[in-house]
Structure formats: C-alpha cells, structure tokens
Amino acid sequence: MTAIVDADPVLLAEFDRQRNAKQDVLFAKGMNGGMGGYESAVAARKNDLFEDVFASLPKGSNVEATVVEVGMGTFPNARYYFDGGRRGGRKLDIVGVDPNDAMESFARSNLAKANEAFGGGGGEDASLRIVHGVAEALPLKDNSADAVVCTLTLCSVLDQVAAVSEIKRILKPGAPFMFIEHVLSEDDPRLAAQQISLNGMQVAMADGCHLDRKTLDVIDAAGFASVRSERFTLPGFGLISSQVAGIAIV
Ligand SMILES: C[S@@+](CC[C@H](N)C(=O)[O-])C[C@H]1O[C@@H](n2cnc3c(N)ncnc32)[C@H](O)[C@@H]1O
C-alpha cells in the first residue's frame, strides 16, 4: 500500500477550511440519494474511461495498484472498480480523499454494494482507505499513485490550479488522471449567462460547487504530457448539463 503522509502544512492551512458538520451530513445524504439520474446519464462514459484507466494499471496477480479518488464523496464510482472483471487479479489500493467526513459511511456502503453486485462478493483484494484532506494539499508522496480519479470535484475545490498541480505531483510518470466535470458552457450563451448569474447561490447552497468553471482550460494548461478530452452536453441536466471528460497523462 502506498503511504499516507502528512500533507504540506502551509497548503493545508490555506485550503482545508473549517467545515459545518450538520451541513456536511445533509450534503452527503443529498449526494448519496439524489444523483442516480446523473450517474445513469454518464455511466457509458465512465465505463469507457475506467476501462482505459484499468488498462494502464500495472498488471499481474501479485501486483498492487494505487488509485486515488480525489473528492471521493459517497463513492458512486465504486462499481467501476469491479465491473467486467477488470481488476484482472490485481490488488487494488483505493485511497479516497475528501474534506467532508460525513461521506465515509456512504462510501464504504457503496463499495460493499458494488462488490456484492459486480465483484462476486470476494473483495478481499481491494482495500479502501478514506482520508480527510483536500485536493490542494494531498496526503500522498510524490510519484506514488498509479491513477487519480476526479468526478464532479474540480467544481468544488477552492483552487483548481493548486489541485491539478497536486494531482500531477502524486502521479507516477505515465500514469493517468481521469476526470468528468461540469463546466461553464462554451456553446450555449444563454446557459452560460445563467450559470454565471446563479453561481454565487450554487456555491453557497452546494458546498462550494461552482457553475462557472473553465476546468478543461486549467487541465490543458497544467503541463501534462497529453490530454485526451471531450466536451459534451447532458440533456435535461440544466445548469450542470455542460460537461467535460477525459484522461490526462503525466
Ligand atoms: C459534488 S461532490 C462529488 C463527489 C464524487 N466524486 C461524485 O462523483 O459524486 C464534490 C466532492 O468534493 C469534495 N470536496 C470539496 N472541496 C474539496 C477539496 N478542496 N478537495 C477535495 N475534495 C473536495 C466534497 O466534499 C464532495 O465530496
């Protein structure tokens, strides 16, 4: 297992802000119960992206691969770690990092359900460690992760440039950073105007989630060796209908 270490204290002091425990519980419950429609809408894309991530992980029956879910939340991605036998005999060292400690029980429950439904209930070769932390100050060593996954997280971090820089720092050379995020619309000016005007309310009500982020620009500018990405629209998803997905390689 890769080591969990103390995050940079200066970054931690700046970015791991005091939280409201009651709001954290409400948000965790809301995310766990209210995102089924969204998860169905992105399932095929997530499946393809996880397929690519797993294809790049170190292979072999005695090999362990470390995958870090930054902003793991309730771990709706758990099923993709088990689907289709893609673990291929590897041991999985899954590390979830999130500042909302109320997410953990949901994440563990969703992992158990995914293992039951898609993994045959074995599960002994996938470990999950959940660590309190933030994307801008990750508690992992340089070059220690075989993959990083971010889904709907870069909308919520305080500083996207710092977060992506940390993600790059912990990835091993050649390892993938997989992302799916909602962003400011580039092709629908009316939607973009709504996203901008309602951004403040969304930030206040949805735990810092921004509607006006140009996340792909930040990833493109971060100095990855390559970035494969697509912009797409999810009809019916209103303010979060404008999305980006892809894989960046360090
Ligand atoms: C919209 S939820 C998405 C959670 C999960 N990745 C998913 O796909 O459902 C955003 C998550 O980012 C977490 N978060 C907020 N600020 C963060 C930060 N600075 N660093 C890492 N995670 C953060 C929240 O606690 C929450 O779990």
PDB file of C-alpha atoms and ligand atoms in Angstrom:
ATOM      1  CA  MET A   1       0.000   0.000   0.000  1.00  0.00           C
ATOM      2  CA  THR A   2       1.202   3.438  -0.756  1.00  0.00           C
ATOM      3  CA  ALA A   3       1.991   5.579   2.281  1.00  0.00           C
ATOM      4  CA  ILE A   4      -0.469   8.154   3.550  1.00  0.00           C
ATOM      5  CA  VAL A   5       1.642  11.082   4.713  1.00  0.00           C
ATOM      6  CA  ASP A   6       1.065  14.466   6.316  1.00  0.00           C
ATOM      7  CA  ALA A   7       0.001  16.973   3.693  1.00  0.00           C
ATOM      8  CA  ASP A   8       2.010  20.148   3.199  1.00  0.00           C
ATOM      9  CA  PRO A   9       1.111  22.195   6.324  1.00  0.00           C
ATOM     10  CA  VAL A  10       1.134  25.533   4.526  1.00  0.00           C
ATOM     11  CA  LEU A  11      -1.237  24.297   1.806  1.00  0.00           C
ATOM     12  CA  LEU A  12      -3.374  22.536   4.383  1.00  0.00           C
ATOM     13  CA  ALA A  13      -3.749  25.688   6.465  1.00  0.00           C
ATOM     14  CA  GLU A  14      -4.807  27.602   3.370  1.00  0.00           C
ATOM     15  CA  PHE A  15      -7.192  25.105   1.815  1.00  0.00           C
ATOM     16  CA  ASP A  16      -8.593  22.762   4.487  1.00  0.00           C
ATOM     17  CA  ARG A  17     -11.061  25.267   5.884  1.00  0.00           C
ATOM     18  CA  GLN A  18     -13.303  24.813   8.910  1.00  0.00           C
ATOM     19  CA  ARG A  19     -16.487  22.965   7.958  1.00  0.00           C
ATOM     20  CA  ASN A  20     -20.058  22.813   9.285  1.00  0.00           C
ATOM     21  CA  ALA A  21     -20.713  19.247  10.468  1.00  0.00           C
ATOM     22  CA  LYS A  22     -24.506  19.467  10.112  1.00  0.00           C
ATOM     23  CA  GLN A  23     -24.289  20.782   6.565  1.00  0.00           C
ATOM     24  CA  ASP A  24     -21.745  18.087   5.750  1.00  0.00           C
ATOM     25  CA  VAL A  25     -24.203  15.370   6.811  1.00  0.00           C
ATOM     26  CA  LEU A  26     -27.022  16.923   4.780  1.00  0.00           C
ATOM     27  CA  PHE A  27     -24.822  17.279   1.699  1.00  0.00           C
ATOM     28  CA  ALA A  28     -23.556  13.704   1.994  1.00  0.00           C
ATOM     29  CA  LYS A  29     -27.123  12.385   2.245  1.00  0.00           C
ATOM     30  CA  GLY A  30     -28.200  14.538  -0.684  1.00  0.00           C
ATOM     31  CA  MET A  31     -25.322  13.348  -2.876  1.00  0.00           C
ATOM     32  CA  ASN A  32     -25.923   9.726  -1.936  1.00  0.00           C
ATOM     33  CA  GLY A  33     -29.644   9.799  -2.648  1.00  0.00           C
ATOM     34  CA  GLY A  34     -30.011  12.418  -5.341  1.00  0.00           C
ATOM     35  CA  MET A  35     -27.540  11.641  -8.108  1.00  0.00           C
ATOM     36  CA  GLY A  36     -28.968   8.441  -9.577  1.00  0.00           C
ATOM     37  CA  GLY A  37     -30.195  10.122 -12.755  1.00  0.00           C
ATOM     38  CA  TYR A  38     -26.857  11.782 -13.336  1.00  0.00           C
ATOM     39  CA  GLU A  39     -24.958   8.556 -12.718  1.00  0.00           C
ATOM     40  CA  SER A  40     -27.131   6.739 -15.277  1.00  0.00           C
ATOM     41  CA  ALA A  41     -26.561   9.512 -17.804  1.00  0.00           C
ATOM     42  CA  VAL A  42     -22.760   9.319 -17.543  1.00  0.00           C
ATOM     43  CA  ALA A  43     -22.477   5.561 -16.980  1.00  0.00           C
ATOM     44  CA  ALA A  44     -21.321   4.658 -20.502  1.00  0.00           C
ATOM     45  CA  ARG A  45     -18.678   7.385 -20.495  1.00  0.00           C
ATOM     46  CA  LYS A  46     -17.465   6.488 -17.028  1.00  0.00           C
ATOM     47  CA  ASN A  47     -17.284   2.867 -18.042  1.00  0.00           C
ATOM     48  CA  ASP A  48     -15.095   3.673 -21.077  1.00  0.00           C
ATOM     49  CA  LEU A  49     -12.826   5.946 -19.068  1.00  0.00           C
ATOM     50  CA  PHE A  50     -12.384   3.417 -16.257  1.00  0.00           C
ATOM     51  CA  GLU A  51     -11.655   0.787 -18.896  1.00  0.00           C
ATOM     52  CA  ASP A  52      -8.763   2.952 -20.104  1.00  0.00           C
ATOM     53  CA  VAL A  53      -7.570   3.663 -16.577  1.00  0.00           C
ATOM     54  CA  PHE A  54      -7.534  -0.027 -15.693  1.00  0.00           C
ATOM     55  CA  ALA A  55      -5.762  -0.901 -18.939  1.00  0.00           C
ATOM     56  CA  SER A  56      -2.902   1.356 -17.866  1.00  0.00           C
ATOM     57  CA  LEU A  57      -2.514  -0.005 -14.333  1.00  0.00           C
ATOM     58  CA  PRO A  58       0.380  -2.310 -13.519  1.00  0.00           C
ATOM     59  CA  LYS A  59      -0.526  -5.905 -14.388  1.00  0.00           C
ATOM     60  CA  GLY A  60      -0.046  -9.230 -12.650  1.00  0.00           C
ATOM     61  CA  SER A  61      -1.715 -11.285  -9.977  1.00  0.00           C
ATOM     62  CA  ASN A  62       0.633 -10.189  -7.201  1.00  0.00           C
ATOM     63  CA  VAL A  63       0.699  -6.577  -8.257  1.00  0.00           C
ATOM     64  CA  GLU A  64      -0.964  -3.808  -6.299  1.00  0.00           C
ATOM     65  CA  ALA A  65      -2.237  -0.652  -7.964  1.00  0.00           C
ATOM     66  CA  THR A  66      -2.957   2.566  -6.080  1.00  0.00           C
ATOM     67  CA  VAL A  67      -5.916   4.583  -7.347  1.00  0.00           C
ATOM     68  CA  VAL A  68      -6.653   7.881  -5.601  1.00  0.00           C
ATOM     69  CA  GLU A  69     -10.178   9.279  -5.763  1.00  0.00           C
ATOM     70  CA  VAL A  70      -9.860  12.984  -5.050  1.00  0.00           C
ATOM     71  CA  GLY A  71     -13.140  14.276  -3.589  1.00  0.00           C
ATOM     72  CA  MET A  72     -14.398  10.709  -3.343  1.00  0.00           C
ATOM     73  CA  GLY A  73     -17.710  11.784  -1.846  1.00  0.00           C
ATOM     74  CA  THR A  74     -20.107   8.864  -1.467  1.00  0.00           C
ATOM     75  CA  PHE A  75     -18.038   6.823  -3.955  1.00  0.00           C
ATOM     76  CA  PRO A  76     -20.602   6.449  -6.752  1.00  0.00           C
ATOM     77  CA  ASN A  77     -17.686   5.196  -8.867  1.00  0.00           C
ATOM     78  CA  ALA A  78     -17.290   2.066  -6.735  1.00  0.00           C
ATOM     79  CA  ARG A  79     -18.978  -0.189  -9.273  1.00  0.00           C
ATOM     80  CA  TYR A  80     -16.418   0.649 -11.974  1.00  0.00           C
ATOM     81  CA  TYR A  81     -13.674  -0.872  -9.829  1.00  0.00           C
ATOM     82  CA  PHE A  82     -15.377  -4.242 -10.004  1.00  0.00           C
ATOM     83  CA  ASP A  83     -17.271  -4.334 -13.294  1.00  0.00           C
ATOM     84  CA  GLY A  84     -16.334  -6.788 -16.005  1.00  0.00           C
ATOM     85  CA  GLY A  85     -13.527  -8.496 -14.137  1.00  0.00           C
ATOM     86  CA  ARG A  86     -11.319  -5.531 -14.872  1.00  0.00           C
ATOM     87  CA  ARG A  87      -9.325  -5.955 -11.699  1.00  0.00           C
ATOM     88  CA  GLY A  88      -7.558  -8.750 -13.535  1.00  0.00           C
ATOM     89  CA  GLY A  89      -6.210 -10.328 -10.360  1.00  0.00           C
ATOM     90  CA  ARG A  90      -4.551  -7.126  -9.209  1.00  0.00           C
ATOM     91  CA  LYS A  91      -4.810  -5.968  -5.652  1.00  0.00           C
ATOM     92  CA  LEU A  92      -6.396  -2.548  -5.518  1.00  0.00           C
ATOM     93  CA  ASP A  93      -5.213   0.064  -3.073  1.00  0.00           C
ATOM     94  CA  ILE A  94      -8.012   2.637  -3.278  1.00  0.00           C
ATOM     95  CA  VAL A  95      -7.423   5.889  -1.425  1.00  0.00           C
ATOM     96  CA  GLY A  96     -10.294   8.357  -1.080  1.00  0.00           C
ATOM     97  CA  VAL A  97      -9.520  11.931  -0.088  1.00  0.00           C
ATOM     98  CA  ASP A  98     -12.347  14.245   0.953  1.00  0.00           C
ATOM     99  CA  PRO A  99     -12.789  17.120   3.408  1.00  0.00           C
ATOM    100  CA  ASN A 100     -16.374  16.090   4.251  1.00  0.00           C
ATOM    101  CA  ASP A 101     -16.017  13.321   6.837  1.00  0.00           C
ATOM    102  CA  ALA A 102     -19.745  12.512   6.621  1.00  0.00           C
ATOM    103  CA  MET A 103     -19.148  10.965   3.192  1.00  0.00           C
ATOM    104  CA  GLU A 104     -17.183   7.998   4.555  1.00  0.00           C
ATOM    105  CA  SER A 105     -20.020   5.748   5.751  1.00  0.00           C
ATOM    106  CA  PHE A 106     -21.826   6.155   2.410  1.00  0.00           C
ATOM    107  CA  ALA A 107     -18.628   5.467   0.500  1.00  0.00           C
ATOM    108  CA  ARG A 108     -17.967   2.280   2.439  1.00  0.00           C
ATOM    109  CA  SER A 109     -21.538   1.119   1.990  1.00  0.00           C
ATOM    110  CA  ASN A 110     -21.403   1.820  -1.761  1.00  0.00           C
ATOM    111  CA  LEU A 111     -18.148  -0.110  -2.070  1.00  0.00           C
ATOM    112  CA  ALA A 112     -19.715  -3.091  -0.282  1.00  0.00           C
ATOM    113  CA  LYS A 113     -22.788  -2.942  -2.560  1.00  0.00           C
ATOM    114  CA  ALA A 114     -20.632  -2.701  -5.697  1.00  0.00           C
ATOM    115  CA  ASN A 115     -18.517  -5.620  -4.559  1.00  0.00           C
ATOM    116  CA  GLU A 116     -21.631  -7.666  -3.926  1.00  0.00           C
ATOM    117  CA  ALA A 117     -23.233  -6.757  -7.265  1.00  0.00           C
ATOM    118  CA  PHE A 118     -20.224  -6.756  -9.577  1.00  0.00           C
ATOM    119  CA  GLY A 119     -17.328  -8.350  -7.768  1.00  0.00           C
ATOM    120  CA  GLY A 120     -18.809 -11.616  -6.673  1.00  0.00           C
ATOM    121  CA  GLY A 121     -18.652 -10.532  -3.027  1.00  0.00           C
ATOM    122  CA  GLY A 122     -14.973 -11.500  -2.665  1.00  0.00           C
ATOM    123  CA  GLY A 123     -13.481  -8.080  -2.267  1.00  0.00           C
ATOM    124  CA  GLU A 124     -10.557  -9.153  -0.137  1.00  0.00           C
ATOM    125  CA  ASP A 125      -8.106  -7.889  -2.758  1.00  0.00           C
ATOM    126  CA  ALA A 126      -9.499  -4.341  -2.806  1.00  0.00           C
ATOM    127  CA  SER A 127      -8.734  -2.152   0.153  1.00  0.00           C
ATOM    128  CA  LEU A 128     -10.293   1.260   0.707  1.00  0.00           C
ATOM    129  CA  ARG A 129      -8.680   3.900   2.862  1.00  0.00           C
ATOM    130  CA  ILE A 130     -10.542   7.172   3.278  1.00  0.00           C
ATOM    131  CA  VAL A 131      -8.524  10.135   4.433  1.00  0.00           C
ATOM    132  CA  HIS A 132      -9.681  13.587   5.469  1.00  0.00           C
ATOM    133  CA  GLY A 133      -7.988  16.044   3.131  1.00  0.00           C
ATOM    134  CA  VAL A 134      -8.243  18.412   0.207  1.00  0.00           C
ATOM    135  CA  ALA A 135      -7.150  18.263  -3.403  1.00  0.00           C
ATOM    136  CA  GLU A 136      -4.922  21.293  -2.956  1.00  0.00           C
ATOM    137  CA  ALA A 137      -2.837  19.510  -0.260  1.00  0.00           C
ATOM    138  CA  LEU A 138      -2.907  15.774  -0.951  1.00  0.00           C
ATOM    139  CA  PRO A 139      -1.628  13.458   1.793  1.00  0.00           C
ATOM    140  CA  LEU A 140       0.460  11.323  -0.551  1.00  0.00           C
ATOM    141  CA  LYS A 141       4.102  11.278  -1.609  1.00  0.00           C
ATOM    142  CA  ASP A 142       5.380  12.440  -4.998  1.00  0.00           C
ATOM    143  CA  ASN A 143       5.057   9.751  -7.717  1.00  0.00           C
ATOM    144  CA  SER A 144       3.025   7.396  -5.537  1.00  0.00           C
ATOM    145  CA  ALA A 145      -0.287   6.893  -7.395  1.00  0.00           C
ATOM    146  CA  ASP A 146      -0.938   4.650 -10.391  1.00  0.00           C
ATOM    147  CA  ALA A 147      -4.056   6.676 -11.258  1.00  0.00           C
ATOM    148  CA  VAL A 148      -6.100   9.598  -9.966  1.00  0.00           C
ATOM    149  CA  VAL A 149      -9.846   9.958 -10.495  1.00  0.00           C
ATOM    150  CA  CYS A 150     -11.872  13.167 -10.114  1.00  0.00           C
ATOM    151  CA  THR A 151     -15.582  13.193 -10.825  1.00  0.00           C
ATOM    152  CA  LEU A 152     -17.532  16.365 -10.023  1.00  0.00           C
ATOM    153  CA  THR A 153     -14.774  17.505  -7.698  1.00  0.00           C
ATOM    154  CA  LEU A 154     -12.911  20.265  -9.523  1.00  0.00           C
ATOM    155  CA  CYS A 155     -16.128  22.311  -9.461  1.00  0.00           C
ATOM    156  CA  SER A 156     -15.857  22.358  -5.675  1.00  0.00           C
ATOM    157  CA  VAL A 157     -12.190  22.824  -4.849  1.00  0.00           C
ATOM    158  CA  LEU A 158     -11.087  26.268  -3.708  1.00  0.00           C
ATOM    159  CA  ASP A 159      -8.173  26.465  -6.169  1.00  0.00           C
ATOM    160  CA  GLN A 160      -8.228  24.387  -9.339  1.00  0.00           C
ATOM    161  CA  VAL A 161      -4.643  25.189 -10.362  1.00  0.00           C
ATOM    162  CA  ALA A 162      -3.311  24.089  -6.964  1.00  0.00           C
ATOM    163  CA  ALA A 163      -5.494  20.958  -7.057  1.00  0.00           C
ATOM    164  CA  VAL A 164      -4.341  19.852 -10.511  1.00  0.00           C
ATOM    165  CA  SER A 165      -0.741  20.586  -9.575  1.00  0.00           C
ATOM    166  CA  GLU A 166      -1.094  18.280  -6.544  1.00  0.00           C
ATOM    167  CA  ILE A 167      -2.684  15.579  -8.690  1.00  0.00           C
ATOM    168  CA  LYS A 168       0.280  15.771 -11.076  1.00  0.00           C
ATOM    169  CA  ARG A 169       2.717  15.644  -8.167  1.00  0.00           C
ATOM    170  CA  ILE A 170       1.372  12.372  -6.744  1.00  0.00           C
ATOM    171  CA  LEU A 171       1.009  10.538 -10.077  1.00  0.00           C
ATOM    172  CA  LYS A 172       3.760   8.201 -11.238  1.00  0.00           C
ATOM    173  CA  PRO A 173       5.306   9.027 -14.625  1.00  0.00           C
ATOM    174  CA  GLY A 174       2.968   7.914 -17.417  1.00  0.00           C
ATOM    175  CA  ALA A 175       0.008   7.446 -15.045  1.00  0.00           C
ATOM    176  CA  PRO A 176      -3.500   8.671 -15.909  1.00  0.00           C
ATOM    177  CA  PHE A 177      -5.634  11.406 -14.368  1.00  0.00           C
ATOM    178  CA  MET A 178      -9.263  10.662 -15.260  1.00  0.00           C
ATOM    179  CA  PHE A 179     -11.900  13.358 -14.939  1.00  0.00           C
ATOM    180  CA  ILE A 180     -15.563  14.101 -15.560  1.00  0.00           C
ATOM    181  CA  GLU A 181     -16.668  17.570 -14.500  1.00  0.00           C
ATOM    182  CA  HIS A 182     -19.453  20.049 -15.179  1.00  0.00           C
ATOM    183  CA  VAL A 183     -18.224  23.349 -16.589  1.00  0.00           C
ATOM    184  CA  LEU A 184     -19.235  26.735 -17.902  1.00  0.00           C
ATOM    185  CA  SER A 185     -20.967  26.225 -21.237  1.00  0.00           C
ATOM    186  CA  GLU A 186     -18.922  27.269 -24.266  1.00  0.00           C
ATOM    187  CA  ASP A 187     -21.582  26.692 -26.904  1.00  0.00           C
ATOM    188  CA  ASP A 188     -24.781  27.967 -25.272  1.00  0.00           C
ATOM    189  CA  PRO A 189     -24.513  31.663 -24.331  1.00  0.00           C
ATOM    190  CA  ARG A 190     -27.894  31.651 -22.575  1.00  0.00           C
ATOM    191  CA  LEU A 191     -26.911  28.741 -20.374  1.00  0.00           C
ATOM    192  CA  ALA A 192     -23.518  30.343 -19.681  1.00  0.00           C
ATOM    193  CA  ALA A 193     -25.239  33.547 -18.586  1.00  0.00           C
ATOM    194  CA  GLN A 194     -27.492  31.586 -16.216  1.00  0.00           C
ATOM    195  CA  GLN A 195     -24.543  29.656 -14.842  1.00  0.00           C
ATOM    196  CA  ILE A 196     -22.700  32.911 -14.135  1.00  0.00           C
ATOM    197  CA  SER A 197     -25.660  34.649 -12.568  1.00  0.00           C
ATOM    198  CA  LEU A 198     -26.594  31.688 -10.325  1.00  0.00           C
ATOM    199  CA  ASN A 199     -23.027  30.792  -9.413  1.00  0.00           C
ATOM    200  CA  GLY A 200     -22.996  32.585  -6.051  1.00  0.00           C
ATOM    201  CA  MET A 201     -26.176  30.855  -4.934  1.00  0.00           C
ATOM    202  CA  GLN A 202     -24.855  27.460  -6.036  1.00  0.00           C
ATOM    203  CA  VAL A 203     -21.572  27.975  -4.179  1.00  0.00           C
ATOM    204  CA  ALA A 204     -23.489  28.837  -1.005  1.00  0.00           C
ATOM    205  CA  MET A 205     -26.027  26.027  -1.245  1.00  0.00           C
ATOM    206  CA  ALA A 206     -23.971  23.181  -2.721  1.00  0.00           C
ATOM    207  CA  ASP A 207     -20.823  23.127  -0.619  1.00  0.00           C
ATOM    208  CA  GLY A 208     -18.711  25.365  -2.818  1.00  0.00           C
ATOM    209  CA  CYS A 209     -19.756  23.879  -6.163  1.00  0.00           C
ATOM    210  CA  HIS A 210     -19.116  26.445  -8.940  1.00  0.00           C
ATOM    211  CA  LEU A 211     -21.117  26.622 -12.168  1.00  0.00           C
ATOM    212  CA  ASP A 212     -18.706  28.944 -13.950  1.00  0.00           C
ATOM    213  CA  ARG A 213     -15.514  26.937 -14.054  1.00  0.00           C
ATOM    214  CA  LYS A 214     -13.322  26.506 -17.160  1.00  0.00           C
ATOM    215  CA  THR A 215     -11.898  23.268 -15.849  1.00  0.00           C
ATOM    216  CA  LEU A 216     -10.586  21.936 -19.146  1.00  0.00           C
ATOM    217  CA  ASP A 217      -8.533  25.093 -19.680  1.00  0.00           C
ATOM    218  CA  VAL A 218      -6.886  24.507 -16.288  1.00  0.00           C
ATOM    219  CA  ILE A 219      -6.117  20.865 -17.089  1.00  0.00           C
ATOM    220  CA  ASP A 220      -4.854  21.748 -20.577  1.00  0.00           C
ATOM    221  CA  ALA A 221      -2.540  24.398 -19.121  1.00  0.00           C
ATOM    222  CA  ALA A 222      -1.177  22.194 -16.323  1.00  0.00           C
ATOM    223  CA  GLY A 223       1.688  20.693 -18.337  1.00  0.00           C
ATOM    224  CA  PHE A 224       0.538  17.079 -18.706  1.00  0.00           C
ATOM    225  CA  ALA A 225       2.350  15.068 -21.387  1.00  0.00           C
ATOM    226  CA  SER A 226      -1.012  14.559 -23.100  1.00  0.00           C
ATOM    227  CA  VAL A 227      -4.669  15.370 -22.525  1.00  0.00           C
ATOM    228  CA  ARG A 228      -7.439  13.491 -24.303  1.00  0.00           C
ATOM    229  CA  SER A 229     -10.767  15.146 -23.657  1.00  0.00           C
ATOM    230  CA  GLU A 230     -14.272  15.743 -24.921  1.00  0.00           C
ATOM    231  CA  ARG A 231     -16.935  18.326 -24.238  1.00  0.00           C
ATOM    232  CA  PHE A 232     -20.464  17.002 -24.139  1.00  0.00           C
ATOM    233  CA  THR A 233     -23.976  18.013 -23.157  1.00  0.00           C
ATOM    234  CA  LEU A 234     -26.301  16.051 -20.910  1.00  0.00           C
ATOM    235  CA  PRO A 235     -29.832  16.985 -21.997  1.00  0.00           C
ATOM    236  CA  GLY A 236     -32.133  17.617 -19.056  1.00  0.00           C
ATOM    237  CA  PHE A 237     -29.391  18.434 -16.562  1.00  0.00           C
ATOM    238  CA  GLY A 238     -29.859  22.197 -16.685  1.00  0.00           C
ATOM    239  CA  LEU A 239     -27.070  24.129 -15.031  1.00  0.00           C
ATOM    240  CA  ILE A 240     -24.725  21.123 -14.977  1.00  0.00           C
ATOM    241  CA  SER A 241     -25.567  19.900 -18.481  1.00  0.00           C
ATOM    242  CA  SER A 242     -22.314  21.206 -19.914  1.00  0.00           C
ATOM    243  CA  GLN A 243     -19.604  18.661 -19.130  1.00  0.00           C
ATOM    244  CA  VAL A 244     -16.022  17.695 -19.904  1.00  0.00           C
ATOM    245  CA  ALA A 245     -14.442  14.270 -19.588  1.00  0.00           C
ATOM    246  CA  GLY A 246     -11.078  12.818 -20.355  1.00  0.00           C
ATOM    247  CA  ILE A 247      -7.746  11.409 -19.351  1.00  0.00           C
ATOM    248  CA  ALA A 248      -4.554  13.377 -18.863  1.00  0.00           C
ATOM    249  CA  ILE A 249      -1.238  11.547 -18.718  1.00  0.00           C
ATOM    250  CA  VAL A 250       1.665  12.822 -16.640  1.00  0.00           C
TER     251      VAL A 250
HETATM  252  C1  LIG B   1     -20.258  17.087  -5.994  1.00  0.00           C
HETATM  253  S1  LIG B   1     -19.363  16.101  -4.877  1.00  0.00           S
HETATM  254  C2  LIG B   1     -18.746  14.799  -5.932  1.00  0.00           C
HETATM  255  C3  LIG B   1     -18.320  13.576  -5.178  1.00  0.00           C
HETATM  256  C4  LIG B   1     -17.953  12.356  -6.007  1.00  0.00           C
HETATM  257  N1  LIG B   1     -16.653  12.499  -6.613  1.00  0.00           N
HETATM  258  C5  LIG B   1     -19.000  12.042  -7.036  1.00  0.00           C
HETATM  259  O1  LIG B   1     -18.663  11.810  -8.204  1.00  0.00           O
HETATM  260  O2  LIG B   1     -20.184  12.009  -6.673  1.00  0.00           O
HETATM  261  C6  LIG B   1     -17.912  17.072  -4.591  1.00  0.00           C
HETATM  262  C7  LIG B   1     -16.989  16.427  -3.590  1.00  0.00           C
HETATM  263  O3  LIG B   1     -15.802  17.209  -3.492  1.00  0.00           O
HETATM  264  C8  LIG B   1     -15.477  17.308  -2.122  1.00  0.00           C
HETATM  265  N2  LIG B   1     -14.626  18.492  -1.962  1.00  0.00           N
HETATM  266  C9  LIG B   1     -14.984  19.758  -1.690  1.00  0.00           C
HETATM  267  N3  LIG B   1     -13.900  20.548  -1.631  1.00  0.00           N
HETATM  268  C10 LIG B   1     -12.839  19.746  -1.877  1.00  0.00           C
HETATM  269  C11 LIG B   1     -11.448  19.959  -1.934  1.00  0.00           C
HETATM  270  N4  LIG B   1     -10.915  21.161  -1.772  1.00  0.00           N
HETATM  271  N5  LIG B   1     -10.657  18.908  -2.190  1.00  0.00           N
HETATM  272  C12 LIG B   1     -11.175  17.672  -2.388  1.00  0.00           C
HETATM  273  N6  LIG B   1     -12.484  17.411  -2.351  1.00  0.00           N
HETATM  274  C13 LIG B   1     -13.301  18.436  -2.098  1.00  0.00           C
HETATM  275  C14 LIG B   1     -16.804  17.383  -1.417  1.00  0.00           C
HETATM  276  O4  LIG B   1     -16.712  17.082  -0.046  1.00  0.00           O
HETATM  277  C15 LIG B   1     -17.592  16.360  -2.202  1.00  0.00           C
HETATM  278  O5  LIG B   1     -17.435  15.067  -1.687  1.00  0.00           O
END
